[in-house]
Every structure is written in C-alpha cells, then in structure tokens.
Amino acid sequence: MKYKLLVLDVDGTLLNSEKEISKRTLAALLKVQQMGVRIVLASGRPTYGLMPLAMKLELGNYGGFILSYNGGQIINAQNGELLFERRINPEMLPYLEKKARKNGFAIFTYHDDTIITDSPENEHIRQEAELNGLKIIPETEFSIAVDFAPCKCMLVSDDEEALWDLKSTGAND
C-alpha cells in the first residue's frame, strides 16, 4: 500500500517540547514529500500561526495543505487558495460574551495577525499570541468590536470545572 497523504497534528505530535520541528523530523518529512506523499498540518491554531511551519516544511513546493482552527479552514499551501471554511455566526458573539462575563472567563478570537480579546493581560491569551506571532488587540466591548464572522472563538479560564459546567449546560441559559 502506498501512502498519499500524511496528516500531522502540530502541537503534541509534530513539534517537540520546545515547540520546534526537530532537524531529524524535518529531514524525514521533506524526504517523504519528495517521495510523493502530501502533508496536511492540522491544528487548532489560526492559519497565520501555522504559516511559518508550512514554509519550513516546504508544503507549497509539494502540494501540502493547512487545516487550521480545528478544521474551520482548509488552505492549499501551493497557492493559498481557501478550499473550505466554516465560520461562527456573528449573532452568537453577544451570547458568548455574556457567558464569559457571567462566569469570569476571558474571551478571544483571531483576525489575520491579531487576537481580539477583552482580557489582554490573561496569561493564556498572551501565550497564544506569542506561540502564533500575533498582536493582541484589547476590546472591552468584544462582541461589538468583532465585526466579522470568526472561524473560532475561545473562552479561557483556569477553572476547568466551570468550563465543563458551561459545556454541559450549553444553550440552556
């Protein structure tokens, strides 16, 4: 059986503990592509944050793909063509913002090379911005400031139980 496609999860599979592609892994993946196997980078990261990895792996030279935002976008790495996209209805943002405020959670979304958030000092949001090379834009009125349909919107908290409670109650509130 000849493999034609290799899908790699970025964090936890492709990258080492320093959040880098090791030289050995890079050499192996370049060789695999030279043999005709296409690579798909899959991640919850935004497309902008995956581009440096795609370039390092030379996905554009070998017909690879980027699957970002947990499947919210699929990009052809050769020409940057958007092949698939699923966005959040902007009418949901006030509801999400209300839930975040009620539970003391931070909220953020991505837009091009930025993170838009109501909590620019939140350590998790700062780490996310650094990991993906994004600028942070603080917005106290999050749902008003986000005037586009985002691919992903996140609620952030160290209170894991409260996050699970929110998931289990869903749209009941």
PDB file of C-alpha atoms in Angstrom:
ATOM      1  CA  MET A   1       0.000   0.000   0.000  1.00  0.00           C
ATOM      2  CA  LYS A   2       1.404   3.375  -0.996  1.00  0.00           C
ATOM      3  CA  TYR A   3       0.566   6.312   1.248  1.00  0.00           C
ATOM      4  CA  LYS A   4      -0.581   9.507  -0.451  1.00  0.00           C
ATOM      5  CA  LEU A   5      -1.465  11.765   2.458  1.00  0.00           C
ATOM      6  CA  LEU A   6       0.022  12.263   5.925  1.00  0.00           C
ATOM      7  CA  VAL A   7      -1.972  14.354   8.403  1.00  0.00           C
ATOM      8  CA  LEU A   8       0.080  15.723  11.283  1.00  0.00           C
ATOM      9  CA  ASP A   9      -1.268  17.314  14.425  1.00  0.00           C
ATOM     10  CA  VAL A  10       1.058  20.231  15.148  1.00  0.00           C
ATOM     11  CA  ASP A  11       1.124  20.511  18.935  1.00  0.00           C
ATOM     12  CA  GLY A  12       1.806  17.244  20.670  1.00  0.00           C
ATOM     13  CA  THR A  13       2.852  15.332  17.537  1.00  0.00           C
ATOM     14  CA  LEU A  14       4.901  17.346  15.038  1.00  0.00           C
ATOM     15  CA  LEU A  15       6.577  19.770  17.436  1.00  0.00           C
ATOM     16  CA  ASN A  16       8.911  18.856  20.278  1.00  0.00           C
ATOM     17  CA  SER A  17       8.735  20.237  23.825  1.00  0.00           C
ATOM     18  CA  GLU A  18      10.438  23.450  22.648  1.00  0.00           C
ATOM     19  CA  LYS A  19       7.597  23.919  20.113  1.00  0.00           C
ATOM     20  CA  GLU A  20      10.017  23.302  17.222  1.00  0.00           C
ATOM     21  CA  ILE A  21      10.352  20.756  14.428  1.00  0.00           C
ATOM     22  CA  SER A  22      13.488  18.743  15.160  1.00  0.00           C
ATOM     23  CA  LYS A  23      16.129  18.537  12.419  1.00  0.00           C
ATOM     24  CA  ARG A  24      15.574  14.792  12.134  1.00  0.00           C
ATOM     25  CA  THR A  25      11.790  15.164  11.788  1.00  0.00           C
ATOM     26  CA  LEU A  26      12.202  17.955   9.243  1.00  0.00           C
ATOM     27  CA  ALA A  27      14.586  15.869   7.136  1.00  0.00           C
ATOM     28  CA  ALA A  28      12.226  12.877   7.261  1.00  0.00           C
ATOM     29  CA  LEU A  29       9.179  14.933   6.288  1.00  0.00           C
ATOM     30  CA  LEU A  30      10.983  16.618   3.391  1.00  0.00           C
ATOM     31  CA  LYS A  31      12.043  13.167   2.163  1.00  0.00           C
ATOM     32  CA  VAL A  32       8.502  11.799   2.491  1.00  0.00           C
ATOM     33  CA  GLN A  33       7.196  14.687   0.378  1.00  0.00           C
ATOM     34  CA  GLN A  34       9.900  14.101  -2.236  1.00  0.00           C
ATOM     35  CA  MET A  35       8.559  10.547  -2.490  1.00  0.00           C
ATOM     36  CA  GLY A  36       5.111  11.927  -3.396  1.00  0.00           C
ATOM     37  CA  VAL A  37       3.300  11.965  -0.054  1.00  0.00           C
ATOM     38  CA  ARG A  38       1.339  15.154   0.638  1.00  0.00           C
ATOM     39  CA  ILE A  39       1.319  16.567   4.152  1.00  0.00           C
ATOM     40  CA  VAL A  40      -1.562  18.239   5.956  1.00  0.00           C
ATOM     41  CA  LEU A  41      -0.783  20.351   9.027  1.00  0.00           C
ATOM     42  CA  ALA A  42      -3.779  20.031  11.367  1.00  0.00           C
ATOM     43  CA  SER A  43      -4.195  22.282  14.373  1.00  0.00           C
ATOM     44  CA  GLY A  44      -6.481  24.413  16.459  1.00  0.00           C
ATOM     45  CA  ARG A  45      -4.070  27.255  15.777  1.00  0.00           C
ATOM     46  CA  PRO A  46      -5.034  30.043  13.401  1.00  0.00           C
ATOM     47  CA  THR A  47      -3.851  29.889   9.804  1.00  0.00           C
ATOM     48  CA  TYR A  48      -1.457  32.807  10.390  1.00  0.00           C
ATOM     49  CA  GLY A  49       0.246  30.867  13.190  1.00  0.00           C
ATOM     50  CA  LEU A  50       0.711  27.780  11.006  1.00  0.00           C
ATOM     51  CA  MET A  51       2.255  29.565   8.023  1.00  0.00           C
ATOM     52  CA  PRO A  52       5.854  29.552   9.369  1.00  0.00           C
ATOM     53  CA  LEU A  53       5.633  25.786   9.919  1.00  0.00           C
ATOM     54  CA  ALA A  54       4.166  25.256   6.441  1.00  0.00           C
ATOM     55  CA  MET A  55       7.012  27.245   4.943  1.00  0.00           C
ATOM     56  CA  LYS A  56       9.650  25.348   6.933  1.00  0.00           C
ATOM     57  CA  LEU A  57       8.162  22.070   5.714  1.00  0.00           C
ATOM     58  CA  GLU A  58       8.000  23.467   2.156  1.00  0.00           C
ATOM     59  CA  LEU A  59       4.358  22.412   1.840  1.00  0.00           C
ATOM     60  CA  GLY A  60       3.877  24.851  -1.031  1.00  0.00           C
ATOM     61  CA  ASN A  61       6.505  23.022  -3.085  1.00  0.00           C
ATOM     62  CA  TYR A  62       4.932  19.607  -2.560  1.00  0.00           C
ATOM     63  CA  GLY A  63       1.173  20.235  -2.712  1.00  0.00           C
ATOM     64  CA  GLY A  64       0.509  20.214   1.031  1.00  0.00           C
ATOM     65  CA  PHE A  65      -2.425  21.642   2.956  1.00  0.00           C
ATOM     66  CA  ILE A  66      -3.129  23.555   6.162  1.00  0.00           C
ATOM     67  CA  LEU A  67      -6.120  22.552   8.262  1.00  0.00           C
ATOM     68  CA  SER A  68      -6.438  25.341  10.850  1.00  0.00           C
ATOM     69  CA  TYR A  69      -8.902  26.421  13.542  1.00  0.00           C
ATOM     70  CA  ASN A  70      -9.712  22.766  14.395  1.00  0.00           C
ATOM     71  CA  GLY A  71     -10.976  22.250  10.852  1.00  0.00           C
ATOM     72  CA  GLY A  72     -12.508  25.703  10.400  1.00  0.00           C
ATOM     73  CA  GLN A  73     -10.324  26.352   7.345  1.00  0.00           C
ATOM     74  CA  ILE A  74      -8.526  24.235   4.785  1.00  0.00           C
ATOM     75  CA  ILE A  75      -5.884  26.036   2.733  1.00  0.00           C
ATOM     76  CA  ASN A  76      -3.962  24.812  -0.311  1.00  0.00           C
ATOM     77  CA  ALA A  77      -0.344  25.585   0.646  1.00  0.00           C
ATOM     78  CA  GLN A  78       0.766  25.822  -3.013  1.00  0.00           C
ATOM     79  CA  ASN A  79      -1.355  28.826  -3.911  1.00  0.00           C
ATOM     80  CA  GLY A  80      -3.005  29.941  -0.654  1.00  0.00           C
ATOM     81  CA  GLU A  81      -6.448  29.059  -2.009  1.00  0.00           C
ATOM     82  CA  LEU A  82      -9.152  28.660   0.610  1.00  0.00           C
ATOM     83  CA  LEU A  83     -10.694  25.239  -0.075  1.00  0.00           C
ATOM     84  CA  PHE A  84     -13.107  25.094   2.838  1.00  0.00           C
ATOM     85  CA  GLU A  85     -14.226  27.423   5.586  1.00  0.00           C
ATOM     86  CA  ARG A  86     -16.707  27.276   8.442  1.00  0.00           C
ATOM     87  CA  ARG A  87     -17.352  30.436  10.442  1.00  0.00           C
ATOM     88  CA  ILE A  88     -19.273  31.311  13.586  1.00  0.00           C
ATOM     89  CA  ASN A  89     -22.436  33.312  13.107  1.00  0.00           C
ATOM     90  CA  PRO A  90     -21.604  36.808  14.464  1.00  0.00           C
ATOM     91  CA  GLU A  91     -25.022  36.866  16.129  1.00  0.00           C
ATOM     92  CA  MET A  92     -23.647  34.263  18.586  1.00  0.00           C
ATOM     93  CA  LEU A  93     -20.903  36.600  19.853  1.00  0.00           C
ATOM     94  CA  PRO A  94     -23.046  38.625  22.305  1.00  0.00           C
ATOM     95  CA  TYR A  95     -24.272  35.336  23.808  1.00  0.00           C
ATOM     96  CA  LEU A  96     -20.695  34.039  24.162  1.00  0.00           C
ATOM     97  CA  GLU A  97     -19.529  37.333  25.626  1.00  0.00           C
ATOM     98  CA  LYS A  98     -22.399  37.268  28.149  1.00  0.00           C
ATOM     99  CA  LYS A  99     -21.454  33.721  29.176  1.00  0.00           C
ATOM    100  CA  ALA A 100     -17.808  34.738  29.536  1.00  0.00           C
ATOM    101  CA  ARG A 101     -18.660  37.730  31.729  1.00  0.00           C
ATOM    102  CA  LYS A 102     -21.142  35.783  33.846  1.00  0.00           C
ATOM    103  CA  ASN A 103     -18.529  33.105  34.583  1.00  0.00           C
ATOM    104  CA  GLY A 104     -15.469  35.363  34.853  1.00  0.00           C
ATOM    105  CA  PHE A 105     -13.867  33.901  31.719  1.00  0.00           C
ATOM    106  CA  ALA A 106     -11.698  35.723  29.215  1.00  0.00           C
ATOM    107  CA  ILE A 107     -12.876  35.636  25.595  1.00  0.00           C
ATOM    108  CA  PHE A 108     -10.867  35.954  22.390  1.00  0.00           C
ATOM    109  CA  THR A 109     -10.874  35.347  18.677  1.00  0.00           C
ATOM    110  CA  TYR A 110      -8.377  35.590  15.838  1.00  0.00           C
ATOM    111  CA  HIS A 111      -8.326  38.017  12.924  1.00  0.00           C
ATOM    112  CA  ASP A 112      -5.437  37.872  10.437  1.00  0.00           C
ATOM    113  CA  ASP A 113      -2.305  38.548  12.523  1.00  0.00           C
ATOM    114  CA  THR A 114      -4.150  39.563  15.704  1.00  0.00           C
ATOM    115  CA  ILE A 115      -6.007  38.268  18.720  1.00  0.00           C
ATOM    116  CA  ILE A 116      -9.006  40.344  19.748  1.00  0.00           C
ATOM    117  CA  THR A 117      -9.833  39.973  23.435  1.00  0.00           C
ATOM    118  CA  ASP A 118     -11.474  41.533  26.453  1.00  0.00           C
ATOM    119  CA  SER A 119      -8.567  40.305  28.624  1.00  0.00           C
ATOM    120  CA  PRO A 120      -5.203  41.328  27.114  1.00  0.00           C
ATOM    121  CA  GLU A 121      -3.329  40.539  30.341  1.00  0.00           C
ATOM    122  CA  ASN A 122      -4.601  36.952  30.590  1.00  0.00           C
ATOM    123  CA  GLU A 123      -1.556  34.662  30.634  1.00  0.00           C
ATOM    124  CA  HIS A 124      -3.160  32.047  28.362  1.00  0.00           C
ATOM    125  CA  ILE A 125      -4.075  34.647  25.750  1.00  0.00           C
ATOM    126  CA  ARG A 126      -0.569  36.125  25.923  1.00  0.00           C
ATOM    127  CA  GLN A 127       0.943  32.653  25.433  1.00  0.00           C
ATOM    128  CA  GLU A 128      -1.373  32.019  22.483  1.00  0.00           C
ATOM    129  CA  ALA A 129      -0.337  35.316  20.903  1.00  0.00           C
ATOM    130  CA  GLU A 130       3.354  34.558  21.393  1.00  0.00           C
ATOM    131  CA  LEU A 131       3.044  30.995  20.096  1.00  0.00           C
ATOM    132  CA  ASN A 132       1.401  32.194  16.873  1.00  0.00           C
ATOM    133  CA  GLY A 133       3.224  35.509  16.382  1.00  0.00           C
ATOM    134  CA  LEU A 134       0.039  37.535  16.878  1.00  0.00           C
ATOM    135  CA  LYS A 135      -0.554  41.049  18.189  1.00  0.00           C
ATOM    136  CA  ILE A 136      -3.138  41.466  20.944  1.00  0.00           C
ATOM    137  CA  ILE A 137      -5.928  43.996  20.445  1.00  0.00           C
ATOM    138  CA  PRO A 138      -7.800  44.785  23.680  1.00  0.00           C
ATOM    139  CA  GLU A 139     -11.536  45.429  23.310  1.00  0.00           C
ATOM    140  CA  THR A 140     -13.778  45.970  26.328  1.00  0.00           C
ATOM    141  CA  GLU A 141     -16.886  45.519  24.167  1.00  0.00           C
ATOM    142  CA  PHE A 142     -15.769  42.307  22.483  1.00  0.00           C
ATOM    143  CA  SER A 143     -18.944  41.435  20.568  1.00  0.00           C
ATOM    144  CA  ILE A 144     -19.238  44.961  19.173  1.00  0.00           C
ATOM    145  CA  ALA A 145     -15.566  45.110  18.154  1.00  0.00           C
ATOM    146  CA  VAL A 146     -15.699  41.792  16.285  1.00  0.00           C
ATOM    147  CA  ASP A 147     -17.408  42.969  13.100  1.00  0.00           C
ATOM    148  CA  PHE A 148     -16.700  39.808  11.108  1.00  0.00           C
ATOM    149  CA  ALA A 149     -17.623  36.119  11.302  1.00  0.00           C
ATOM    150  CA  PRO A 150     -14.706  34.423  13.110  1.00  0.00           C
ATOM    151  CA  CYS A 151     -13.574  30.866  12.460  1.00  0.00           C
ATOM    152  CA  LYS A 152     -13.004  30.282  16.162  1.00  0.00           C
ATOM    153  CA  CYS A 153     -13.920  31.997  19.418  1.00  0.00           C
ATOM    154  CA  MET A 154     -12.490  30.830  22.737  1.00  0.00           C
ATOM    155  CA  LEU A 155     -13.472  31.205  26.370  1.00  0.00           C
ATOM    156  CA  VAL A 156     -10.478  30.943  28.695  1.00  0.00           C
ATOM    157  CA  SER A 157     -10.300  30.113  32.393  1.00  0.00           C
ATOM    158  CA  ASP A 158      -8.156  28.226  34.865  1.00  0.00           C
ATOM    159  CA  ASP A 159     -11.398  26.963  36.429  1.00  0.00           C
ATOM    160  CA  GLU A 160     -11.733  23.712  34.497  1.00  0.00           C
ATOM    161  CA  GLU A 161     -14.862  22.658  36.370  1.00  0.00           C
ATOM    162  CA  ALA A 162     -16.636  25.903  35.430  1.00  0.00           C
ATOM    163  CA  LEU A 163     -15.676  25.374  31.782  1.00  0.00           C
ATOM    164  CA  TRP A 164     -17.091  21.835  31.864  1.00  0.00           C
ATOM    165  CA  ASP A 165     -20.257  23.109  33.549  1.00  0.00           C
ATOM    166  CA  LEU A 166     -20.656  25.649  30.764  1.00  0.00           C
ATOM    167  CA  LYS A 167     -20.249  22.915  28.146  1.00  0.00           C
ATOM    168  CA  SER A 168     -22.808  20.654  29.819  1.00  0.00           C
ATOM    169  CA  THR A 169     -25.415  23.401  30.259  1.00  0.00           C
ATOM    170  CA  GLY A 170     -24.913  24.602  26.673  1.00  0.00           C
ATOM    171  CA  ALA A 171     -27.776  26.716  25.381  1.00  0.00           C
ATOM    172  CA  ASN A 172     -29.993  26.091  28.436  1.00  0.00           C
ATOM    173  CA  ASP A 173     -29.232  29.556  29.899  1.00  0.00           C
TER     174      ASP A 173
END
